[in-house]
PDB file of C-alpha atoms in Angstrom:
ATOM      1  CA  UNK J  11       5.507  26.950  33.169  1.00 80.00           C
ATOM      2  CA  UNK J  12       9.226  26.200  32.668  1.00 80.00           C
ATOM      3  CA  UNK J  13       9.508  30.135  31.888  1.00 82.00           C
ATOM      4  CA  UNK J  14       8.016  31.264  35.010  1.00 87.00           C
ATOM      5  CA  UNK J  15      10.481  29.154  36.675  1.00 86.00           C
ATOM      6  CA  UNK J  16      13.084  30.576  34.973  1.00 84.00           C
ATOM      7  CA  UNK J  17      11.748  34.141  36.072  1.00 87.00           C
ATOM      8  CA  UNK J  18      11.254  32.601  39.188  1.00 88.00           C
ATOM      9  CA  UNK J  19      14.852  31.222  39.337  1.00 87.00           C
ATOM     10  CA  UNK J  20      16.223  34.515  37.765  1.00 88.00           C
ATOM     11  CA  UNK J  21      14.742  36.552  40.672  1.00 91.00           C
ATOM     12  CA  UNK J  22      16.157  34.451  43.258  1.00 90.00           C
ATOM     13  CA  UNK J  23      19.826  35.146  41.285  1.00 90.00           C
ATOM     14  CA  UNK J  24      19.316  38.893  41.233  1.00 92.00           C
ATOM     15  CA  UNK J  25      18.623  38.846  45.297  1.00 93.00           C
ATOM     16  CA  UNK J  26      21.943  36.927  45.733  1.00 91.00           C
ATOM     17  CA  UNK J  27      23.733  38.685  43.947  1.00 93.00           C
ATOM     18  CA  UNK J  28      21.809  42.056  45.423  1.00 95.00           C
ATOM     19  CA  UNK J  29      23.325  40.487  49.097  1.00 94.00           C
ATOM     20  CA  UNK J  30      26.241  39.573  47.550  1.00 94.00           C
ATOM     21  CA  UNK J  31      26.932  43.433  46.468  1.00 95.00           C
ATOM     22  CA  UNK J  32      25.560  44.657  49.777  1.00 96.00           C
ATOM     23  CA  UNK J  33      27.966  42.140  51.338  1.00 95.00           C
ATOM     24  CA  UNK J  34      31.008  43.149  49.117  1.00 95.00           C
ATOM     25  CA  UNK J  35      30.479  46.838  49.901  1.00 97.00           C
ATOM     26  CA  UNK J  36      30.529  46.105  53.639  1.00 95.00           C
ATOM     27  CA  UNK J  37      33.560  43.709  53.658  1.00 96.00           C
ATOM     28  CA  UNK J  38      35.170  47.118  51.691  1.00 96.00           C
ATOM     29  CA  UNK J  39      34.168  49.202  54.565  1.00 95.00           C
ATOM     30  CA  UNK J  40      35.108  47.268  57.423  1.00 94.00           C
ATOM     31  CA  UNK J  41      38.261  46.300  55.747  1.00 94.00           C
ATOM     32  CA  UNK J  42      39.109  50.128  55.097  1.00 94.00           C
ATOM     33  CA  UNK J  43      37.742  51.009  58.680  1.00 94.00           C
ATOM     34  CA  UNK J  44      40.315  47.902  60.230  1.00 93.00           C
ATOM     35  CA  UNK J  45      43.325  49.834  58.014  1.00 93.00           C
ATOM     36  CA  UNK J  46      42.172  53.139  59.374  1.00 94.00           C
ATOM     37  CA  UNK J  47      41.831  52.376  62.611  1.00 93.00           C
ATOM     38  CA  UNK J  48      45.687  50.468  62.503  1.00 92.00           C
ATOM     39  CA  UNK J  49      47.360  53.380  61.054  1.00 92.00           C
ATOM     40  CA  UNK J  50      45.470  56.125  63.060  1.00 92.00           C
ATOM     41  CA  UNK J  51      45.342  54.750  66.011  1.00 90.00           C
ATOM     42  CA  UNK J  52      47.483  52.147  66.290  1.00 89.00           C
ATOM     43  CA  UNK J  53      44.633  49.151  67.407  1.00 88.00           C
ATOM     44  CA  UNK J  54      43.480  46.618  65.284  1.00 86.00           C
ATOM     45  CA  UNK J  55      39.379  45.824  65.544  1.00 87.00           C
ATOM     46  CA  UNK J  56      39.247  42.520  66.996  1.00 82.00           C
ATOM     47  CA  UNK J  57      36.509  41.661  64.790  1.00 87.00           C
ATOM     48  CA  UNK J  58      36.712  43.024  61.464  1.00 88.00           C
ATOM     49  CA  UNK J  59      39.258  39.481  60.347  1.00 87.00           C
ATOM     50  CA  UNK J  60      36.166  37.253  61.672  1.00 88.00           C
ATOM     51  CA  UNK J  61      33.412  39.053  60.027  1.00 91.00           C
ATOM     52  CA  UNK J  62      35.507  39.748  56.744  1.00 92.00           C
ATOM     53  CA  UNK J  63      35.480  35.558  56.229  1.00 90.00           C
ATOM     54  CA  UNK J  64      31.840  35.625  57.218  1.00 91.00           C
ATOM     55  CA  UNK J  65      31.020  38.179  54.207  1.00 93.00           C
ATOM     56  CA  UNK J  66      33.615  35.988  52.502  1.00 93.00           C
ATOM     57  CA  UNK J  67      31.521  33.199  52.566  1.00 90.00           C
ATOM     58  CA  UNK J  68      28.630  34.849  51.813  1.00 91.00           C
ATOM     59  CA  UNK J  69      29.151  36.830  48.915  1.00 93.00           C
ATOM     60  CA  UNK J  70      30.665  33.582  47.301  1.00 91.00           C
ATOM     61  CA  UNK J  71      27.325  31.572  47.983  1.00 89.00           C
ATOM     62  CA  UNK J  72      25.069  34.390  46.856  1.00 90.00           C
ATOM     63  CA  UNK J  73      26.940  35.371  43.941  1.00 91.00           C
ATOM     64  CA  UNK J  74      27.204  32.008  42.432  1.00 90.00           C
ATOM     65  CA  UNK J  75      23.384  31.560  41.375  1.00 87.00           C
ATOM     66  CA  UNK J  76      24.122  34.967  39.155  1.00 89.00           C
ATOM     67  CA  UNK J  77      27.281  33.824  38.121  1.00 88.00           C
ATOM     68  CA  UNK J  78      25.616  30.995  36.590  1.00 85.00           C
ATOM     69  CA  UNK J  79      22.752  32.066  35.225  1.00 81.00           C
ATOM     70  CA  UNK J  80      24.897  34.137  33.110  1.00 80.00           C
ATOM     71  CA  UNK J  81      27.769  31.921  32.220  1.00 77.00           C
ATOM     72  CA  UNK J  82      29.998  33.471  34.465  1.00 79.00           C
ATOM     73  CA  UNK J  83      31.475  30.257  35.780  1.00 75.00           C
ATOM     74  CA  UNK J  84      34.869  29.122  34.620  1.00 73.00           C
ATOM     75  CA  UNK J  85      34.270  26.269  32.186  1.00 71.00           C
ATOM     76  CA  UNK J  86      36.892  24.184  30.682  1.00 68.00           C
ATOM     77  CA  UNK J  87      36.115  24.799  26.943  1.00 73.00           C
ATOM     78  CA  UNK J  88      38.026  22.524  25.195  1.00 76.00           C
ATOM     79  CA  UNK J  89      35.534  20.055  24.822  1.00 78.00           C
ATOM     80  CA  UNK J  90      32.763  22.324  24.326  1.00 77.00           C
ATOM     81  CA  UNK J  91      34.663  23.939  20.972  1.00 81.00           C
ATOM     82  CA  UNK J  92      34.617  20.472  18.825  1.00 83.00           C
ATOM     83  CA  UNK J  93      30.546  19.278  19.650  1.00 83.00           C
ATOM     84  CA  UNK J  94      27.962  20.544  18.152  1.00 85.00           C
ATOM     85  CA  UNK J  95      25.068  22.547  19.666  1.00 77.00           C
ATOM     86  CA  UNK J  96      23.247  19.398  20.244  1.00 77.00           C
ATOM     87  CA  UNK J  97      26.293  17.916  21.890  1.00 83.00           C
ATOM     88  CA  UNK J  98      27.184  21.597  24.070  1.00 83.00           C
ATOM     89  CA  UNK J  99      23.201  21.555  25.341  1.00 83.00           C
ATOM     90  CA  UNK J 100      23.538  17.567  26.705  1.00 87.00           C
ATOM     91  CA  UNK J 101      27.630  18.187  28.193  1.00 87.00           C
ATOM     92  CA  UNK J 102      25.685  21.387  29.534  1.00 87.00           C
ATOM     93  CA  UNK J 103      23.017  19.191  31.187  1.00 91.00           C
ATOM     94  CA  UNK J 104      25.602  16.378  32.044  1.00 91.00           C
ATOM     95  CA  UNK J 105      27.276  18.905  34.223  1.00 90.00           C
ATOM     96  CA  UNK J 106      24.310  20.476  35.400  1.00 91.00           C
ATOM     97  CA  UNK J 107      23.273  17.187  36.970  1.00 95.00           C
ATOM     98  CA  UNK J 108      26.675  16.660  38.524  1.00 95.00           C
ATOM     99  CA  UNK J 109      26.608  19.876  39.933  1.00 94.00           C
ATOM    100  CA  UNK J 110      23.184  19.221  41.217  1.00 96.00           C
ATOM    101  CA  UNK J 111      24.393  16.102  43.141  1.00 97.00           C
ATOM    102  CA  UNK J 112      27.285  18.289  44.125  1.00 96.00           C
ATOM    103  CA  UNK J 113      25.784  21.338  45.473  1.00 95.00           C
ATOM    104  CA  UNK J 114      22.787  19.012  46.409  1.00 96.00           C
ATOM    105  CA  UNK J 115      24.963  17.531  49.010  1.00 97.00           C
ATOM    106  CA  UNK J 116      26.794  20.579  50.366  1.00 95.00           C
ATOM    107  CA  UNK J 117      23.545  22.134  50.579  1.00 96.00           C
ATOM    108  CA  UNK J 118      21.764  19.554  52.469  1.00 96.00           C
ATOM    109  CA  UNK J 119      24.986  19.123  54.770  1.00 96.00           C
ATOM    110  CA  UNK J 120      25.029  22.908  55.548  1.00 94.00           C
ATOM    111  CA  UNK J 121      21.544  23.183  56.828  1.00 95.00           C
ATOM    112  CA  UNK J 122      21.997  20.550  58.688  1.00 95.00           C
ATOM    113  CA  UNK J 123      25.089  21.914  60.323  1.00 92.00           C
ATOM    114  CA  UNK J 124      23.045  24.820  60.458  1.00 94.00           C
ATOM    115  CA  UNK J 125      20.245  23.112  62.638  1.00 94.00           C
ATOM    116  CA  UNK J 126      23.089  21.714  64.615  1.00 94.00           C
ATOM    117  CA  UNK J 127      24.438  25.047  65.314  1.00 93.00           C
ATOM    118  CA  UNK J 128      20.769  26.554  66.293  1.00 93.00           C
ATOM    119  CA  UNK J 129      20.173  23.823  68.937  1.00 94.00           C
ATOM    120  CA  UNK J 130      23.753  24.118  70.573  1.00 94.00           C
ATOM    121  CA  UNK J 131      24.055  28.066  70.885  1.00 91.00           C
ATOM    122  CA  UNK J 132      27.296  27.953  69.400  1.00 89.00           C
ATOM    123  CA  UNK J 133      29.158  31.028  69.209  1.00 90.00           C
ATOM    124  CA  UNK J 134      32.675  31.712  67.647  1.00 86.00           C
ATOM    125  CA  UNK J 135      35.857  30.957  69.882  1.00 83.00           C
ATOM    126  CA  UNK J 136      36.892  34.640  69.871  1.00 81.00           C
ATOM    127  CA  UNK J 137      36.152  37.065  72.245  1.00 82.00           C
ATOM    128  CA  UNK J 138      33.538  38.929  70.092  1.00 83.00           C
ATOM    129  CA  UNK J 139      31.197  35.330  70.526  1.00 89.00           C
ATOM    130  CA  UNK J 140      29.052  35.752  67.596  1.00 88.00           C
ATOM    131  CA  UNK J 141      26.320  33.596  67.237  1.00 92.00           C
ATOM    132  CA  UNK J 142      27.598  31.395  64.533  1.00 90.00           C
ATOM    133  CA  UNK J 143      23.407  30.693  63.357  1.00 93.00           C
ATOM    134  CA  UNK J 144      23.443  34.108  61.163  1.00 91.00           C
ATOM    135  CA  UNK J 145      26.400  33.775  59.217  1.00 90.00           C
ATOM    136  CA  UNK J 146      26.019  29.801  58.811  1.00 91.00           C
ATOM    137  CA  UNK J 147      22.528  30.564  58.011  1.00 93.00           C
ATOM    138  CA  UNK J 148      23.399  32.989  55.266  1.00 90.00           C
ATOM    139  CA  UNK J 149      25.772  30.729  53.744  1.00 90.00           C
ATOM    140  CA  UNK J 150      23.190  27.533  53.822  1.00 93.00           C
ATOM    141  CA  UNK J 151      20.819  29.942  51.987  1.00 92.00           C
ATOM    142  CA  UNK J 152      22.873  30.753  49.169  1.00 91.00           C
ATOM    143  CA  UNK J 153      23.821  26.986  49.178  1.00 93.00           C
ATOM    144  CA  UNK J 154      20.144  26.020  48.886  1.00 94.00           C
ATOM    145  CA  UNK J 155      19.321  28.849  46.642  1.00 92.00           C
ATOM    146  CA  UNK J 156      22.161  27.958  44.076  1.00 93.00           C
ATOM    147  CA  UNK J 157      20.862  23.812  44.569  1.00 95.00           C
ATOM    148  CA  UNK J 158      17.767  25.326  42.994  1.00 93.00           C
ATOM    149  CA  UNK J 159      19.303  27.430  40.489  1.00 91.00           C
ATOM    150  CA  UNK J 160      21.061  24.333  39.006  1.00 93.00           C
ATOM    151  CA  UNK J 161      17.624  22.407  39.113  1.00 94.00           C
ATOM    152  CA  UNK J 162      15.599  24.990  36.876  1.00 91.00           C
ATOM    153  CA  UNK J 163      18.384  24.856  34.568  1.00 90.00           C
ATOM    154  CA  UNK J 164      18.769  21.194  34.183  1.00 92.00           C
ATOM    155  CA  UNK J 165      14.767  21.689  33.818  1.00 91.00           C
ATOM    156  CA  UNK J 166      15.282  24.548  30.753  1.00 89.00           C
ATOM    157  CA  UNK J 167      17.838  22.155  29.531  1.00 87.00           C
ATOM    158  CA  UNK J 168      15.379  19.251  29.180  1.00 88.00           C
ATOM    159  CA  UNK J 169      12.122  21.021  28.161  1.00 85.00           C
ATOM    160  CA  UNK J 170      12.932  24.799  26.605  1.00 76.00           C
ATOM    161  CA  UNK J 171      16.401  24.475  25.938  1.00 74.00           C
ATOM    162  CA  UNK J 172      15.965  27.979  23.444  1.00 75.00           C
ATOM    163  CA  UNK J 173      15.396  30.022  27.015  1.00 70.00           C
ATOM    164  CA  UNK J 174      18.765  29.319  28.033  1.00 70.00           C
ATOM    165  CA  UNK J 175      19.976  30.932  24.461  1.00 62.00           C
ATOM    166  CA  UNK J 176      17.313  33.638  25.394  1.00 57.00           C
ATOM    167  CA  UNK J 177      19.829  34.552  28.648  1.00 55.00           C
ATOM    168  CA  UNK J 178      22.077  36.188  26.825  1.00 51.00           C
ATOM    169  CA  UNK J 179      19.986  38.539  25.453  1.00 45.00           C
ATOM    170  CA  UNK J 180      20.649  42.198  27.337  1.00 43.00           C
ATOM    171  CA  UNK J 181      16.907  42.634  28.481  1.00 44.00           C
ATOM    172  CA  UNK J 182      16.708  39.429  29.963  1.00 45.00           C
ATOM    173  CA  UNK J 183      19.910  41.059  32.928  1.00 48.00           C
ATOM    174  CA  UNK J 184      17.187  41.700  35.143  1.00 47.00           C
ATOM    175  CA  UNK J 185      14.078  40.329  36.219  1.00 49.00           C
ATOM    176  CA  UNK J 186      10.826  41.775  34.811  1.00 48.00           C
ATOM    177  CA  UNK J 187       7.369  41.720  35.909  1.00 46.00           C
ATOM    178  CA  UNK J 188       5.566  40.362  32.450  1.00 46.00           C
ATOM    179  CA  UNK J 189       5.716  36.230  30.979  1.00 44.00           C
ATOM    180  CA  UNK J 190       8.479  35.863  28.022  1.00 42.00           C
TER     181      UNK J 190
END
């Protein structure tokens, strides 16, 4: 069971990270089109600096469940150098559930701000007035789905601590179809 989680948990990382890419390669064009368009023309688009920080935001929310799923986090190492495996695997956990509190919170606070923003209607101050719901939205998602992420690991951490040695193995980059 704690496997198919992991799969389960692995997929949802791969997604984020597939938005997170998607979003990247968007904030390049738009970014490029808004240097473009000053040099060529002389205008700046009026909404490429808003919806820059809204890819912003989301390509740092979706990317993070990837990032951590393979130890791509910064991590202070210092301590982590003098314990032993045993020790690494509960410091690991320790900061797992701290970061499940953490990101617990933010995501909880988010979608509620989210919910908040639904009811109102409220759109951004500039004169583009985007509906702030989609990129809010986006941003609670990754929130929630990273919230998640750190739960299935403190799980694996508990109850199959080996899977989480098993990451780092290069077939287990993307998800697959079949149990492990």
């Amino acid at each position: 069971m704690i496997s198919r989680l992991l799969q389960w948990s692995d997929r949802l990382a791969w997604a984020g990270a597939a938005l997170a890419a998607l979003a990247m390669a968007l904030l390049f064009v738009l970014m490029l089109s808004e240097i473009v368009s000053r040099n060529l023309l002389g205008t700046s688009l009026g909404f490429s600096w808003e919806v820059s920080g809204y890819l912003l935001g989301l390509i740092i929310f979706m990317a993070s469940c990837w990032a951590l799923r393979h130890d791509k986090h910064i991590r202070i190492t210092l301590l982590r150098e003098h314990l032993p495996a045993g020790g690494v695997r509960w410091l690991d956990l320790l900061a797992t559930l701290i970061g499940v509190i953490i990101a617990g919170f933010f995501a909880a606070a988010f979608v509620g701000f989210c919910l908040q923003t639904w009811h109102s209607g409220t759109v951004s101050s500039t004169p583009q007035q985007i509906p702030l719901i989609y990129p809010r939205a986006l941003m609670a998602l990754g929130l929630v789905v990273f919230t998640a992420t750190l739960i299935v690991r403190a799980l694996v951490l508990v109850a199959a601590p080996k899977l989480m040695a098993d990451q780092k193995r290069p077939d287990s980059a993307l998800p697959t179809e079949g149990g492990s």
